[in-house]
mmCIF file of C-alpha atoms in Angstrom:
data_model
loop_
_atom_site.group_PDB
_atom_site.id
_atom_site.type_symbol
_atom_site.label_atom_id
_atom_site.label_comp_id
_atom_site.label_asym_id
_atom_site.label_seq_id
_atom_site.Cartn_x
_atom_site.Cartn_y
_atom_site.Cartn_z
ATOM 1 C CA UNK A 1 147.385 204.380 70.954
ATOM 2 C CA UNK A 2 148.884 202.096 68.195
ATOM 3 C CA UNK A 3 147.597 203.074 64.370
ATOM 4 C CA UNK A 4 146.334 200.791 61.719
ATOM 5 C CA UNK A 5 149.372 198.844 61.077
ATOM 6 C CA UNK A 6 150.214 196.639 57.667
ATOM 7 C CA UNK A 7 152.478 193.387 56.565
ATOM 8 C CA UNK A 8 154.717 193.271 54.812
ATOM 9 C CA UNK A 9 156.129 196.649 54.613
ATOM 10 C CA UNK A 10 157.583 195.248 51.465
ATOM 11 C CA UNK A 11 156.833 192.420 49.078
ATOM 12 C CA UNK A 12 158.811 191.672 45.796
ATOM 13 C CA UNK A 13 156.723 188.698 43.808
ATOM 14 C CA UNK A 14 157.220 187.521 40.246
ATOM 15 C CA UNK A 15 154.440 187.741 37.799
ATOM 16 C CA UNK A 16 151.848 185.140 38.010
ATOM 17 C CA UNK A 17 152.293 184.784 41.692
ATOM 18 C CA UNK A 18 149.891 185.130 44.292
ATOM 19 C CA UNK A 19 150.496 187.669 47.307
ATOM 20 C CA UNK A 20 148.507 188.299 50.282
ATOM 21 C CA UNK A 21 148.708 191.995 52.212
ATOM 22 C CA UNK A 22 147.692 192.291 55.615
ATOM 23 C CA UNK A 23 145.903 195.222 57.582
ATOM 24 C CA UNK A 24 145.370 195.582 61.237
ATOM 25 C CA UNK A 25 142.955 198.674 61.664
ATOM 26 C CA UNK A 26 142.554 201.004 64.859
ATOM 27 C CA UNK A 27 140.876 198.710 67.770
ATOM 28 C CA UNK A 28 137.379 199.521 67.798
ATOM 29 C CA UNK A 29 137.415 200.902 64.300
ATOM 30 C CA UNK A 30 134.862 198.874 62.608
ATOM 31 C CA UNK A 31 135.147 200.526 58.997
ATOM 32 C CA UNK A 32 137.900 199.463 57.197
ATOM 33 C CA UNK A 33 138.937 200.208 53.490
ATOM 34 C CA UNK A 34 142.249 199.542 51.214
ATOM 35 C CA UNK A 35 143.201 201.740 48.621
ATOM 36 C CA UNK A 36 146.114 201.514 45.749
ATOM 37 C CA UNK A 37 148.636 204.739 45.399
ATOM 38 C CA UNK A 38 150.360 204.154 42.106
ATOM 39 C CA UNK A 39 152.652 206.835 40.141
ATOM 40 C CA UNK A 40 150.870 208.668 38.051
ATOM 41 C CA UNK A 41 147.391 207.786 39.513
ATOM 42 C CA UNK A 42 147.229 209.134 43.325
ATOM 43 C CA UNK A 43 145.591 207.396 45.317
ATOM 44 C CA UNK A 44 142.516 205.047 44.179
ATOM 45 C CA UNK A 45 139.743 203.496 46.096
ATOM 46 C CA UNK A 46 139.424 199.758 46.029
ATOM 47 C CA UNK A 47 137.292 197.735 48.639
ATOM 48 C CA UNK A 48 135.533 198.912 51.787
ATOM 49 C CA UNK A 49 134.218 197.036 55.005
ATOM 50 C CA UNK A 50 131.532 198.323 57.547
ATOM 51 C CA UNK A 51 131.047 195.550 60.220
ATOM 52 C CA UNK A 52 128.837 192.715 59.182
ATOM 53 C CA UNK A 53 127.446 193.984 56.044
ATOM 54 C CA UNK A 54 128.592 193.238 52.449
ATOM 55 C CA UNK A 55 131.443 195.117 51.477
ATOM 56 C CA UNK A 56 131.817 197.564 48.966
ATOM 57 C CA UNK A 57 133.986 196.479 46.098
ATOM 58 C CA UNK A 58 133.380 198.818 43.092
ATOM 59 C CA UNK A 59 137.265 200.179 43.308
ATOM 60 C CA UNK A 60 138.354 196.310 42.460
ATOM 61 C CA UNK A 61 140.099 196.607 39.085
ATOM 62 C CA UNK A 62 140.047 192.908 38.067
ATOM 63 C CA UNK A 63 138.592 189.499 39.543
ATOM 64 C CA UNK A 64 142.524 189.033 40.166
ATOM 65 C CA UNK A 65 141.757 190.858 43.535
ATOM 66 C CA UNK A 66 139.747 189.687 46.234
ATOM 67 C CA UNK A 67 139.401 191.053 50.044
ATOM 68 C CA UNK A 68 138.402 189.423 53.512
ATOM 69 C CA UNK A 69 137.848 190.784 56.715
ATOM 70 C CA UNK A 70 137.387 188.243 59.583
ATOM 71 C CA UNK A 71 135.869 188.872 63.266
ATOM 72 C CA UNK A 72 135.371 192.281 62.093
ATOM 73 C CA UNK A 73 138.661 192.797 62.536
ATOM 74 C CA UNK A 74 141.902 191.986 60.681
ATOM 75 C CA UNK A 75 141.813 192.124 56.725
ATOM 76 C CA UNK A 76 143.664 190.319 54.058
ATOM 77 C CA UNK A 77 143.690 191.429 50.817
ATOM 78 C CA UNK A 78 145.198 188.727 47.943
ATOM 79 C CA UNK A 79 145.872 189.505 44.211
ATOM 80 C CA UNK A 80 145.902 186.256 42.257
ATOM 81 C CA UNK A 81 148.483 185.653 39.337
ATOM 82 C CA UNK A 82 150.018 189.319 39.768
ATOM 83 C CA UNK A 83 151.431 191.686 36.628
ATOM 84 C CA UNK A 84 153.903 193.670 36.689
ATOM 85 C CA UNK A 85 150.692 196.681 36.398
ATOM 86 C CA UNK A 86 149.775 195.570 40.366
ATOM 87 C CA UNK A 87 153.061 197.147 41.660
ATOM 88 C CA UNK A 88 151.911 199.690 43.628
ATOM 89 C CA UNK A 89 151.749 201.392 47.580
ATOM 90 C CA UNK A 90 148.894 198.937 48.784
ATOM 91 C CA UNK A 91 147.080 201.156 51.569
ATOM 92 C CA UNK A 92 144.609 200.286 54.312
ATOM 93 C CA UNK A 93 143.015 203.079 56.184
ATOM 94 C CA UNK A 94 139.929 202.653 59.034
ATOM 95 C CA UNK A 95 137.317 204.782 60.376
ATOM 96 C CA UNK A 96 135.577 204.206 63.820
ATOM 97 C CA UNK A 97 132.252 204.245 61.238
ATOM 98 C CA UNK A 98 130.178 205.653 58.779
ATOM 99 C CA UNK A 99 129.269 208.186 60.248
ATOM 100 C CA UNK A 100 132.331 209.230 61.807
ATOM 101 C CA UNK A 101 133.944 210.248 58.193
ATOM 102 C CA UNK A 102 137.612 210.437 59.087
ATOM 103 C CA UNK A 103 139.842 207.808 57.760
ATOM 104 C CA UNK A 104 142.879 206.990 59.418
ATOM 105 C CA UNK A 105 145.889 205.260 57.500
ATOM 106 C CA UNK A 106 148.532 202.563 57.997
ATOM 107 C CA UNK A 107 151.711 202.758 56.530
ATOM 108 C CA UNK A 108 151.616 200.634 53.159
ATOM 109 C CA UNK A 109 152.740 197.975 51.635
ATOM 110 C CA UNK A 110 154.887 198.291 48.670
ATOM 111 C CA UNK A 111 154.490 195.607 46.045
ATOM 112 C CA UNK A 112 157.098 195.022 43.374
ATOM 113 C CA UNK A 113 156.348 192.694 40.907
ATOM 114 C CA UNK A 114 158.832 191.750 38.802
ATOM 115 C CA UNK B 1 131.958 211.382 38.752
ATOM 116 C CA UNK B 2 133.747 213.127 41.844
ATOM 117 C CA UNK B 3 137.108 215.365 40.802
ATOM 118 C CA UNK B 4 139.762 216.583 42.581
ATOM 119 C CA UNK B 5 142.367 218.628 41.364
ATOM 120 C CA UNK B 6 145.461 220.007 42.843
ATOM 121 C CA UNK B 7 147.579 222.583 42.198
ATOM 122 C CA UNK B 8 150.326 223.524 41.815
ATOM 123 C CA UNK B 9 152.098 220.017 41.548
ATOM 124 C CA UNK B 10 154.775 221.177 43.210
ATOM 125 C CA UNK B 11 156.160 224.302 45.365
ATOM 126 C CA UNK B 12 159.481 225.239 46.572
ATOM 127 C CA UNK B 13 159.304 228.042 48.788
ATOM 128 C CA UNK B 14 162.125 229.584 51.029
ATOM 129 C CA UNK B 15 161.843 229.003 55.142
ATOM 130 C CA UNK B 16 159.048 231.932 56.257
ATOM 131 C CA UNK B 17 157.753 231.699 52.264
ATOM 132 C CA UNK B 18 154.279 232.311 53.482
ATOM 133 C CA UNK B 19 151.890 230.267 50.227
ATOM 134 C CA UNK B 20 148.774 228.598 49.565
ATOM 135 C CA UNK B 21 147.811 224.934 47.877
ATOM 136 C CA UNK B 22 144.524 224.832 46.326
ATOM 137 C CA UNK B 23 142.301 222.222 46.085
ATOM 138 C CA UNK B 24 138.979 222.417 43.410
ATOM 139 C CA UNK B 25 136.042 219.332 43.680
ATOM 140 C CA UNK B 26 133.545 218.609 42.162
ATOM 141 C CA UNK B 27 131.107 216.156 44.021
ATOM 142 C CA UNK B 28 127.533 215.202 44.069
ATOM 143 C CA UNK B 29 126.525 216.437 47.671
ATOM 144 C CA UNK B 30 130.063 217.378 49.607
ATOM 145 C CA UNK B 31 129.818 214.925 53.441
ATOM 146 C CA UNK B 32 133.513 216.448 53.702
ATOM 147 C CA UNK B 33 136.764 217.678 52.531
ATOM 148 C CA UNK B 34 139.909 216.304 53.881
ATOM 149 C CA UNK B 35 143.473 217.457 54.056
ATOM 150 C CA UNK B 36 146.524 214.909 54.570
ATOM 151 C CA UNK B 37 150.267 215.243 54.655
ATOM 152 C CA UNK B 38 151.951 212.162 53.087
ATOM 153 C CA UNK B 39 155.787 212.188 53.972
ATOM 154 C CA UNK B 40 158.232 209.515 51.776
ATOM 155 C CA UNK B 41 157.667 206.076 52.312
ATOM 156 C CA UNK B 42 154.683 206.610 54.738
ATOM 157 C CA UNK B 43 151.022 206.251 54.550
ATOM 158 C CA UNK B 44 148.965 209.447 54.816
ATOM 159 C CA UNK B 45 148.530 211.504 58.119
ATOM 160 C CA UNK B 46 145.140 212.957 58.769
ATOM 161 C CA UNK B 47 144.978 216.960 58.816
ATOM 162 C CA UNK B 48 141.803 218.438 59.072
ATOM 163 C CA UNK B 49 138.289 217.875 58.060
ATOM 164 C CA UNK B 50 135.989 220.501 56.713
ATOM 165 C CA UNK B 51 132.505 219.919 56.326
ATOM 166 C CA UNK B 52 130.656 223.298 54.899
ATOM 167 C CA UNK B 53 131.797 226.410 53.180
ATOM 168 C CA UNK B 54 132.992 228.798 54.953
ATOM 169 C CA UNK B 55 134.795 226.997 57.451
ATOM 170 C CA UNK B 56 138.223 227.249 58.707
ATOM 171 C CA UNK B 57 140.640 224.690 60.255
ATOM 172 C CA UNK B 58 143.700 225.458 61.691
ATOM 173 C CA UNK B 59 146.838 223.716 63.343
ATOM 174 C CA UNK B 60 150.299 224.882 63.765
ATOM 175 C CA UNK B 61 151.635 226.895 60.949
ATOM 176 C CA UNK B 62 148.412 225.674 58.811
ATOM 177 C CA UNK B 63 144.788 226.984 57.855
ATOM 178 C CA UNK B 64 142.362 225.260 55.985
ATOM 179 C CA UNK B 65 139.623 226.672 54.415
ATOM 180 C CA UNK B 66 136.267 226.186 51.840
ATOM 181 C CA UNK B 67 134.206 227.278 49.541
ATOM 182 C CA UNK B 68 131.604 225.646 47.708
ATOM 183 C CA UNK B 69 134.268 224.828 44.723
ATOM 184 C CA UNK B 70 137.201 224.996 46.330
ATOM 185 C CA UNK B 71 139.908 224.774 49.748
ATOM 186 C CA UNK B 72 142.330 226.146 50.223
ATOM 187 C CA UNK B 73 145.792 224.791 52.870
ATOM 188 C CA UNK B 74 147.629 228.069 53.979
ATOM 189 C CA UNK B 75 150.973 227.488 55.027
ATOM 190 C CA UNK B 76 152.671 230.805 57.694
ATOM 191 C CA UNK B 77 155.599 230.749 57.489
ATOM 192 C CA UNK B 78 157.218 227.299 56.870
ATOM 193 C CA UNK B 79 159.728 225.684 57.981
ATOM 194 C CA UNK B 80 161.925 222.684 56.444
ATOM 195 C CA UNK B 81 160.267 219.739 58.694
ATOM 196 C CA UNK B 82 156.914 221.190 56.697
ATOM 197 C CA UNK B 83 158.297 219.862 53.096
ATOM 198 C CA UNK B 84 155.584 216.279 52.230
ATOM 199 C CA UNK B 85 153.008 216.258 50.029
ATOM 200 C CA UNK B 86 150.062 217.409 50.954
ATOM 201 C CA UNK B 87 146.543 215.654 49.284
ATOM 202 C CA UNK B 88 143.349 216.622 49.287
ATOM 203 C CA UNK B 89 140.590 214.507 49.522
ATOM 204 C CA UNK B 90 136.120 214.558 49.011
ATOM 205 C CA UNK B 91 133.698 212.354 50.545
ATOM 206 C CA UNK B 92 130.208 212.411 48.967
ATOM 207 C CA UNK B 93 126.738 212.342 50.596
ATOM 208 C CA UNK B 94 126.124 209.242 49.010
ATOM 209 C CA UNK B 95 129.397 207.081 49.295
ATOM 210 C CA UNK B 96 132.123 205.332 51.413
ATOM 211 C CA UNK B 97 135.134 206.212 49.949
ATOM 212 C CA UNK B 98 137.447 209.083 49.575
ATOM 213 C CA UNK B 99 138.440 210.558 46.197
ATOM 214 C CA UNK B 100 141.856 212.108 45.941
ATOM 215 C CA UNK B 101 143.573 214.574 44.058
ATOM 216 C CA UNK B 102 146.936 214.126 43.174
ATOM 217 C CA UNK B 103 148.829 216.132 45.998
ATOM 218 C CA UNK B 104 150.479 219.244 45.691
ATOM 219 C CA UNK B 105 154.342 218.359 46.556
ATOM 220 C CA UNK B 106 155.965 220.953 49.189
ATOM 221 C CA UNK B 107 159.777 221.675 49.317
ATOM 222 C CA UNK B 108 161.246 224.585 52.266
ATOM 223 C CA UNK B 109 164.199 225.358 51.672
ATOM 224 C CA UNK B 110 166.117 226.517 54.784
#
């Protein structure tokens, strides 16, 4: 079946821009989370989603980044007046729930800002 | 705080090189352990999950195992279409997210 799928595949911004990444998770997958994957810092936690309920967003590094998720569903996540210290792999990965643990992960968008 | 460490950062072994990757945690109340192979310019493919010490995973050419501090990602054998990097990743009991180490990078040479 198709896999949690992400737009743009590539996005080169200048600093002070806004950008908005995309994330499509697995159909019936109603946890959804985005993570940053940086060089020299792996892989780091940012925002989660788990149907209806608030999301999680102690990974946020700045009020610069803000999430959405609408109809349970698709998620958009926007990074207001980006630095050049947001360029990054921007990952979404989605779970069928929380207590089904295993994450499953699209194939990132790369953000180059310049 | 959860911590994950990887090591070594990176491993070049010959085709059939049989090796290890090791994986130590520390996490307040382990819900699991996961494994995922990362290949260049692609998001993270799931692995295996492991959930309690003692436990062993295996697929293909790889075993997974853990102890209470520790897993381990035995590679038999390898072959060149095996070189990615490979992360680790905990869960808590009391938490959504995954933390991640910082992936041990795999090169087979053939």
């Amino acid at each position: 079946g198709a896999g949690v799928s992400q737009s743009p595949s590539n996005k080169v911004t200048e600093k002070g821009k806004d950008v908005e990444l995309r994330c499509d998770p697995i159909s019936g997958h109603t946890a959804l989370y985005w993570y940053r994957q940086s060089l020299g810092q792996g892989l780091e936690f940012l925002i989660y989603f788990q149907g209806n309920s608030a999301p999680d967003k102690s990974g946020l590094p700045s009020d610069r980044f803000s999430a959405e998720r609408t109809g349970g569903s698709v998620s958009t996540l926007t990074i207001q007046r980006t630095q050049q210290e947001d360029s990054a792999v921007y990952l979404c990965a989605s779970s069928l729930g929380l207590a089904v643990e295993t994450q499953y992960f699209g194939p990132g968008t790369r953000l180059l800002v310049l | 705080e959860d911590q994950v460490t990887q090591s070594p950062e990176a491993l070049r072994l010959q085709e059939g090189e049989s090796s290890s990757l090791n994986c130590s945690y520390t996490v307040s109340g382990l819900r699991g352990l996961f494994w995922y192979r990362q290949d260049p310019g692609k998001g993270p493919e799931f692995l295996f999950t492991l959930y309690s010490a003692g436990e062993e995973k295996e697929k293909e050419r790889l075993k997974a195992t853990l102890t209470k501090k520790e897993s381990f990602l035995h590679i038999t054998a390898p072959k060149p279409e095996d070189s990615a990097t490979y992360l680790c990743a905990v869960r808590p009991n009391a938490g959504n997210m995954l933390t991640f180490g910082g992936g041990t990078r795999l090169m087979v040479k053939p």
